[in-house]
PDB file of C-alpha atoms and ligand atoms in Angstrom:
ATOM      1  CA  UNK Y  13      -0.168   0.263  -0.306  1.00 45.00           C
ATOM      2  CA  UNK Y  14       1.140   3.097  -1.208  1.00 44.00           C
ATOM      3  CA  UNK Y  15       1.826   6.765   1.901  1.00 45.00           C
ATOM      4  CA  UNK Y  16      -1.681   8.053  -0.607  1.00 45.00           C
ATOM      5  CA  UNK Y  17      -3.893   5.623  -0.696  1.00 47.00           C
ATOM      6  CA  UNK Y  18      -3.107   5.386   3.179  1.00 46.00           C
ATOM      7  CA  UNK Y  19      -3.741   8.815   4.515  1.00 43.00           C
ATOM      8  CA  UNK Y  20      -6.948   9.485   3.114  1.00 46.00           C
ATOM      9  CA  UNK Y  21      -8.492   7.215   4.489  1.00 46.00           C
ATOM     10  CA  UNK Y  22      -6.859   7.479   7.814  1.00 45.00           C
ATOM     11  CA  UNK Y  23      -8.230  11.453   7.440  1.00 42.00           C
ATOM     12  CA  UNK Y  24     -11.439   9.785   7.175  1.00 43.00           C
ATOM     13  CA  UNK Y  25     -11.786   7.421   9.775  1.00 45.00           C
ATOM     14  CA  UNK Y  26     -10.738   9.941  12.339  1.00 42.00           C
ATOM     15  CA  UNK Y  27     -13.418  12.932  10.879  1.00 41.00           C
ATOM     16  CA  UNK Y  28     -15.914  10.142  11.082  1.00 41.00           C
ATOM     17  CA  UNK Y  29     -14.750   9.414  15.197  1.00 42.00           C
ATOM     18  CA  UNK Y  30     -14.499  13.190  15.935  1.00 41.00           C
ATOM     19  CA  UNK Y  31     -17.971  13.653  14.046  1.00 42.00           C
ATOM     20  CA  UNK Y  32     -19.979  11.354  15.391  1.00 43.00           C
ATOM     21  CA  UNK Y  33     -18.049  10.999  19.464  1.00 44.00           C
ATOM     22  CA  UNK Y  34     -17.396  14.667  19.443  1.00 41.00           C
ATOM     23  CA  UNK Y  35     -13.553  14.484  20.437  1.00 40.00           C
ATOM     24  CA  UNK Y  36     -14.677  13.057  23.599  1.00 43.00           C
ATOM     25  CA  UNK Y  37     -13.627  10.110  26.061  1.00 45.00           C
ATOM     26  CA  UNK Y  38     -15.154   7.732  23.548  1.00 44.00           C
ATOM     27  CA  UNK Y  39     -13.286   8.103  20.132  1.00 44.00           C
ATOM     28  CA  UNK Y  40     -10.487   6.892  22.181  1.00 45.00           C
ATOM     29  CA  UNK Y  41     -12.720   3.457  22.751  1.00 51.00           C
ATOM     30  CA  UNK Y  42     -13.921   2.811  18.918  1.00 50.00           C
ATOM     31  CA  UNK Y  43     -13.335   0.034  17.091  1.00 51.00           C
ATOM     32  CA  UNK Y  44     -12.058   1.635  13.847  1.00 48.00           C
ATOM     33  CA  UNK Y  45      -9.578   0.173  11.679  1.00 49.00           C
ATOM     34  CA  UNK Y  46      -6.662   2.264  12.713  1.00 47.00           C
ATOM     35  CA  UNK Y  47      -3.947   0.733  14.988  1.00 48.00           C
ATOM     36  CA  UNK Y  48      -3.909   3.254  17.880  1.00 48.00           C
ATOM     37  CA  UNK Y  49      -7.787   3.249  18.351  1.00 47.00           C
ATOM     38  CA  UNK Y  50      -8.186  -1.197  18.028  1.00 48.00           C
ATOM     39  CA  UNK Y  51      -4.880  -1.007  20.766  1.00 47.00           C
ATOM     40  CA  UNK Y  52      -7.226   0.917  23.132  1.00 50.00           C
ATOM     41  CA  UNK Y  53     -10.571  -1.043  22.819  1.00 55.00           C
ATOM     42  CA  UNK Y  54      -8.452  -4.602  22.383  1.00 58.00           C
ATOM     43  CA  UNK Y  55      -6.993  -6.289  24.774  1.00 58.00           C
ATOM     44  CA  UNK Y  56      -4.636  -9.586  22.338  1.00 53.00           C
ATOM     45  CA  UNK Y  57      -4.432 -12.080  26.076  1.00 66.00           C
ATOM     46  CA  UNK Y  58      -7.915 -11.878  27.264  1.00 72.00           C
ATOM     47  CA  UNK Y  59      -8.029 -12.338  30.976  1.00 84.00           C
ATOM     48  CA  UNK Y  60      -9.870 -14.729  32.013  1.00 93.00           C
ATOM     49  CA  UNK Y  61     -12.312 -13.259  34.818  1.00 95.00           C
ATOM     50  CA  UNK Y  62     -15.400 -15.658  35.103  1.00 97.00           C
ATOM     51  CA  UNK Y  63     -16.135 -19.558  35.236  1.00 97.00           C
ATOM     52  CA  UNK Y  64     -18.005 -21.281  32.822  1.00 98.00           C
ATOM     53  CA  UNK Y  65     -20.396 -22.776  35.744  1.00 98.00           C
ATOM     54  CA  UNK Y  66     -20.991 -19.034  36.367  1.00 98.00           C
ATOM     55  CA  UNK Y  67     -22.193 -18.190  32.860  1.00 98.00           C
ATOM     56  CA  UNK Y  68     -24.417 -21.012  32.946  1.00 98.00           C
ATOM     57  CA  UNK Y  69     -26.648 -20.122  35.888  1.00 98.00           C
ATOM     58  CA  UNK Y  70     -25.960 -16.730  33.997  1.00 98.00           C
ATOM     59  CA  UNK Y  71     -27.558 -18.118  31.116  1.00 98.00           C
ATOM     60  CA  UNK Y  72     -30.157 -19.182  32.795  1.00 98.00           C
ATOM     61  CA  UNK Y  73     -31.199 -15.735  35.068  1.00 98.00           C
ATOM     62  CA  UNK Y  74     -31.404 -14.463  30.895  1.00 98.00           C
ATOM     63  CA  UNK Y  75     -33.715 -16.818  30.517  1.00 98.00           C
ATOM     64  CA  UNK Y  76     -35.614 -16.352  32.760  1.00 98.00           C
ATOM     65  CA  UNK Y  77     -35.861 -12.849  33.319  1.00 97.00           C
ATOM     66  CA  UNK Y  78     -33.817 -10.468  30.730  1.00 98.00           C
ATOM     67  CA  UNK Y  79     -34.855 -12.876  27.743  1.00 98.00           C
ATOM     68  CA  UNK Y  80     -38.486 -10.790  28.653  1.00 97.00           C
ATOM     69  CA  UNK Y  81     -37.286  -7.643  27.320  1.00 98.00           C
ATOM     70  CA  UNK Y  82     -33.906  -8.250  26.003  1.00 98.00           C
ATOM     71  CA  UNK Y  83     -32.283 -10.287  22.963  1.00 98.00           C
ATOM     72  CA  UNK Y  84     -28.306 -10.980  23.233  1.00 97.00           C
ATOM     73  CA  UNK Y  85     -27.907  -8.089  20.741  1.00 97.00           C
ATOM     74  CA  UNK Y  86     -28.534  -5.628  23.492  1.00 98.00           C
ATOM     75  CA  UNK Y  87     -25.473  -6.534  25.410  1.00 98.00           C
ATOM     76  CA  UNK Y  88     -23.584  -6.996  22.262  1.00 97.00           C
ATOM     77  CA  UNK Y  89     -23.936  -4.449  19.727  1.00 97.00           C
ATOM     78  CA  UNK Y  90     -21.621  -1.960  18.524  1.00 95.00           C
ATOM     79  CA  UNK Y  91     -23.707   0.509  20.257  1.00 96.00           C
ATOM     80  CA  UNK Y  92     -23.481  -1.371  23.875  1.00 97.00           C
ATOM     81  CA  UNK Y  93     -19.251  -1.665  23.262  1.00 96.00           C
ATOM     82  CA  UNK Y  94     -19.200   2.028  22.652  1.00 95.00           C
ATOM     83  CA  UNK Y  95     -20.770   2.495  26.181  1.00 97.00           C
ATOM     84  CA  UNK Y  96     -18.970   0.020  27.968  1.00 97.00           C
ATOM     85  CA  UNK Y  97     -15.379  -1.474  27.030  1.00 95.00           C
ATOM     86  CA  UNK Y  98     -12.989   0.283  28.779  1.00 95.00           C
ATOM     87  CA  UNK Y  99     -15.565   0.431  32.215  1.00 97.00           C
ATOM     88  CA  UNK Y 100     -15.175  -1.719  35.341  1.00 97.00           C
ATOM     89  CA  UNK Y 101     -17.429  -4.699  35.840  1.00 97.00           C
ATOM     90  CA  UNK Y 102     -17.931  -2.977  38.961  1.00 97.00           C
ATOM     91  CA  UNK Y 103     -20.299  -0.577  37.044  1.00 97.00           C
ATOM     92  CA  UNK Y 104     -21.825  -3.124  34.726  1.00 98.00           C
ATOM     93  CA  UNK Y 105     -22.762  -5.489  37.732  1.00 98.00           C
ATOM     94  CA  UNK Y 106     -23.983  -1.793  39.577  1.00 97.00           C
ATOM     95  CA  UNK Y 107     -26.144  -0.757  36.598  1.00 98.00           C
ATOM     96  CA  UNK Y 108     -27.830  -4.115  36.002  1.00 98.00           C
ATOM     97  CA  UNK Y 109     -28.349  -4.581  39.803  1.00 97.00           C
ATOM     98  CA  UNK Y 110     -29.438  -0.724  40.242  1.00 98.00           C
ATOM     99  CA  UNK Y 111     -32.137  -0.663  37.225  1.00 98.00           C
ATOM    100  CA  UNK Y 112     -32.647  -4.091  36.307  1.00 98.00           C
ATOM    101  CA  UNK Y 113     -34.329  -5.702  35.212  1.00 98.00           C
ATOM    102  CA  UNK Y 114     -36.860  -2.601  33.966  1.00 97.00           C
ATOM    103  CA  UNK Y 115     -40.513  -3.382  35.853  1.00 96.00           C
ATOM    104  CA  UNK Y 116     -38.732  -4.439  39.488  1.00 97.00           C
ATOM    105  CA  UNK Y 117     -34.740  -3.164  39.966  1.00 97.00           C
ATOM    106  CA  UNK Y 118     -33.097  -4.914  42.220  1.00 97.00           C
ATOM    107  CA  UNK Y 119     -35.467  -7.780  43.069  1.00 97.00           C
ATOM    108  CA  UNK Y 120     -32.438 -10.398  42.170  1.00 98.00           C
ATOM    109  CA  UNK Y 121     -30.269 -12.176  44.450  1.00 97.00           C
ATOM    110  CA  UNK Y 122     -26.580 -10.540  44.877  1.00 96.00           C
ATOM    111  CA  UNK Y 123     -25.135 -13.712  42.815  1.00 97.00           C
ATOM    112  CA  UNK Y 124     -28.195 -13.605  40.017  1.00 98.00           C
ATOM    113  CA  UNK Y 125     -26.491  -9.986  39.069  1.00 98.00           C
ATOM    114  CA  UNK Y 126     -22.959 -11.494  39.333  1.00 98.00           C
ATOM    115  CA  UNK Y 127     -23.625 -14.511  37.030  1.00 98.00           C
ATOM    116  CA  UNK Y 128     -25.744 -12.140  34.685  1.00 98.00           C
ATOM    117  CA  UNK Y 129     -22.883 -10.244  34.209  1.00 98.00           C
ATOM    118  CA  UNK Y 130     -20.619 -13.278  33.776  1.00 98.00           C
ATOM    119  CA  UNK Y 131     -23.451 -14.697  30.845  1.00 98.00           C
ATOM    120  CA  UNK Y 132     -22.699 -10.970  29.309  1.00 98.00           C
ATOM    121  CA  UNK Y 133     -18.913 -11.218  29.254  1.00 97.00           C
ATOM    122  CA  UNK Y 134     -18.808 -14.841  27.372  1.00 97.00           C
ATOM    123  CA  UNK Y 135     -21.663 -13.483  24.979  1.00 97.00           C
ATOM    124  CA  UNK Y 136     -19.188 -10.765  24.045  1.00 96.00           C
ATOM    125  CA  UNK Y 137     -16.453 -13.614  23.355  1.00 94.00           C
ATOM    126  CA  UNK Y 138     -14.561 -13.191  26.821  1.00 94.00           C
ATOM    127  CA  UNK Y 139     -13.335 -16.430  27.705  1.00 94.00           C
ATOM    128  CA  UNK Y 140     -13.897 -18.513  30.989  1.00 96.00           C
ATOM    129  CA  UNK Y 141     -11.473 -19.380  33.462  1.00 95.00           C
ATOM    130  CA  UNK Y 142     -10.331 -21.093  36.158  1.00 95.00           C
ATOM    131  CA  UNK Y 143     -11.252 -18.555  38.230  1.00 94.00           C
ATOM    132  CA  UNK Y 144     -14.499 -17.254  39.470  1.00 96.00           C
ATOM    133  CA  UNK Y 145     -15.706 -13.236  39.699  1.00 96.00           C
ATOM    134  CA  UNK Y 146     -16.882 -12.568  43.197  1.00 95.00           C
ATOM    135  CA  UNK Y 147     -19.173  -9.615  43.718  1.00 89.00           C
ATOM    136  CA  UNK Y 148     -16.834  -7.506  45.234  1.00 93.00           C
ATOM    137  CA  UNK Y 149     -17.006  -4.122  44.915  1.00 95.00           C
ATOM    138  CA  UNK Y 150     -13.001  -3.912  45.371  1.00 96.00           C
ATOM    139  CA  UNK Y 151     -12.139  -6.077  42.860  1.00 95.00           C
ATOM    140  CA  UNK Y 152     -14.589  -5.831  40.297  1.00 96.00           C
ATOM    141  CA  UNK Y 153     -13.851  -1.869  40.519  1.00 96.00           C
ATOM    142  CA  UNK Y 154     -10.618  -3.361  39.110  1.00 95.00           C
ATOM    143  CA  UNK Y 155     -11.803  -6.120  36.840  1.00 95.00           C
ATOM    144  CA  UNK Y 156     -12.507  -3.416  33.170  1.00 94.00           C
ATOM    145  CA  UNK Y 157     -14.411  -5.207  30.495  1.00 94.00           C
ATOM    146  CA  UNK Y 158     -12.162  -5.643  27.613  1.00 92.00           C
ATOM    147  CA  UNK Y 159     -12.929  -7.575  24.149  1.00 89.00           C
ATOM    148  CA  UNK Y 160     -10.620 -10.266  22.995  1.00 82.00           C
ATOM    149  CA  UNK Y 161      -8.521  -8.979  20.031  1.00 77.00           C
ATOM    150  CA  UNK Y 162      -9.907 -10.237  16.594  1.00 73.00           C
ATOM    151  CA  UNK Y 163      -8.571 -12.160  13.862  1.00 68.00           C
ATOM    152  CA  UNK Y 164      -7.535  -8.848  11.372  1.00 70.00           C
ATOM    153  CA  UNK Y 165      -9.338  -7.995   8.532  1.00 70.00           C
ATOM    154  CA  UNK Y 166      -8.490  -4.952   7.778  1.00 66.00           C
ATOM    155  CA  UNK Y 167      -6.218  -3.800   5.238  1.00 68.00           C
ATOM    156  CA  UNK Y 168      -4.524  -1.338   7.448  1.00 68.00           C
ATOM    157  CA  UNK Y 169      -3.447  -4.015   9.878  1.00 60.00           C
ATOM    158  CA  UNK Y 170      -0.658  -6.345   9.732  1.00 61.00           C
TER     159      UNK Y 170
HETATM  160  C1  LIG B  16     -38.673  -5.633  32.180  1.00 64.97           C
HETATM  161  C2  LIG B  16     -38.777  -5.269  30.986  1.00 64.97           C
HETATM  162  C3  LIG B  16     -36.656  -5.021  31.021  1.00 64.97           C
HETATM  163  C4  LIG B  16     -35.852  -6.723  31.909  1.00 64.97           C
HETATM  164  C5  LIG B  16     -37.072  -7.578  32.019  1.00 64.97           C
HETATM  165  C6  LIG B  16     -34.567  -6.088  31.654  1.00 64.97           C
HETATM  166  N1  LIG B  16     -34.463  -5.515  30.889  1.00 64.97           N
HETATM  167 FE1  LIG B  16     -32.401  -4.768  31.240  1.00 64.97          FE
HETATM  168  N2  LIG B  16     -33.214  -2.885  29.962  1.00 64.97           N
HETATM  169  C7  LIG B  16     -34.771  -2.977  29.719  1.00 64.97           C
HETATM  170  C8  LIG B  16     -35.017  -1.605  28.872  1.00 64.97           C
HETATM  171  C9  LIG B  16     -35.961  -0.812  28.661  1.00 64.97           C
HETATM  172  C10 LIG B  16     -33.904  -0.675  28.528  1.00 64.97           C
HETATM  173  C11 LIG B  16     -32.790   0.300  28.200  1.00 64.97           C
HETATM  174  C12 LIG B  16     -32.938   1.781  29.238  1.00 64.97           C
HETATM  175  C13 LIG B  16     -32.671   1.952  30.467  1.00 64.97           C
HETATM  176  O1  LIG B  16     -31.088   1.516  30.306  1.00 64.97           O
HETATM  177  O2  LIG B  16     -33.019   1.365  31.434  1.00 64.97           O
HETATM  178  C14 LIG B  16     -32.851  -2.286  29.241  1.00 64.97           C
HETATM  179  C15 LIG B  16     -31.213  -1.464  29.837  1.00 64.97           C
HETATM  180  C16 LIG B  16     -29.906  -3.079  29.836  1.00 64.97           C
HETATM  181  C17 LIG B  16     -29.270  -2.579  30.273  1.00 64.97           C
HETATM  182  C18 LIG B  16     -28.161  -1.463  29.357  1.00 64.97           C
HETATM  183  C19 LIG B  16     -27.940  -1.905  27.887  1.00 64.97           C
HETATM  184  C20 LIG B  16     -26.845  -0.483  27.533  1.00 64.97           C
HETATM  185  O3  LIG B  16     -26.726  -0.095  26.381  1.00 64.97           O
HETATM  186  O4  LIG B  16     -26.482   0.611  28.433  1.00 64.97           O
HETATM  187  C21 LIG B  16     -28.343  -3.707  30.614  1.00 64.97           C
HETATM  188  C22 LIG B  16     -26.994  -3.924  30.669  1.00 64.97           C
HETATM  189  C23 LIG B  16     -29.246  -4.619  30.869  1.00 64.97           C
HETATM  190  N3  LIG B  16     -30.627  -3.763  30.941  1.00 64.97           N
HETATM  191  C24 LIG B  16     -29.425  -5.859  31.160  1.00 64.97           C
HETATM  192  C25 LIG B  16     -30.559  -6.722  31.840  1.00 64.97           C
HETATM  193  C26 LIG B  16     -30.617  -7.722  32.466  1.00 64.97           C
HETATM  194  C27 LIG B  16     -29.139  -8.676  32.898  1.00 64.97           C
HETATM  195  C28 LIG B  16     -31.559  -8.350  32.326  1.00 64.97           C
HETATM  196  C29 LIG B  16     -31.885  -9.355  33.511  1.00 64.97           C
HETATM  197  C30 LIG B  16     -31.310  -9.465  34.971  1.00 64.97           C
HETATM  198  C31 LIG B  16     -32.586  -6.826  32.177  1.00 64.97           C
HETATM  199  N4  LIG B  16     -31.476  -6.368  31.587  1.00 64.97           N
HETATM  200  C32 LIG B  16     -33.994  -7.614  32.050  1.00 64.97           C
HETATM  201  C33 LIG B  16     -35.645  -3.583  29.864  1.00 64.97           C
HETATM  202  C34 LIG B  16     -35.416  -4.831  30.486  1.00 64.97           C
END
């Protein structure tokens, strides 16, 4: 690729990011095909933040309670990622715990809220591991919702 091919597309991506996100904190988290921004949004080696057993329980909560109002794309869409990637798992947990189910916030057990968060991680392609996510605010505050690295698809990314 010559420099004359690279520059206009990089420029365009920057203009799009600036116009859509107003140059706010969000612009650093967009999944644009520009290496520095990709690096900010994806981590190469995903931390294993939850166990498969937790995600299985979370899937039950999702089916029994959340799926009455939500499709899984509600928690995997580009809009959702833009809003949540880079934020802590505690913020996501608290958002769900204090506002969901929309018609009866706070009515699930802490364990049900916790496992629904792990199911959301799973839906977003994050891998399960040996260590369970614990509903401890201090620990969850240190853990960030970050996406696994996708296979390279853009010609701008080697
Ligand atoms: C009675 C309907 C209803 C149920 C049941 C429900 N939700 Fe929601 N949920 C909504 C609505 C409406 C919104 C968007 C408005 C808002 O944010 O309050 C929303 C928003 C959300 C968001 C924020 C999405 C975003 O883009 O930031 C998350 C996460 C979420 N719900 C998770 C859950 C989970 C997990 C459950 C099950 C434990 C659940 N919801 C159950 C109606 C519901």
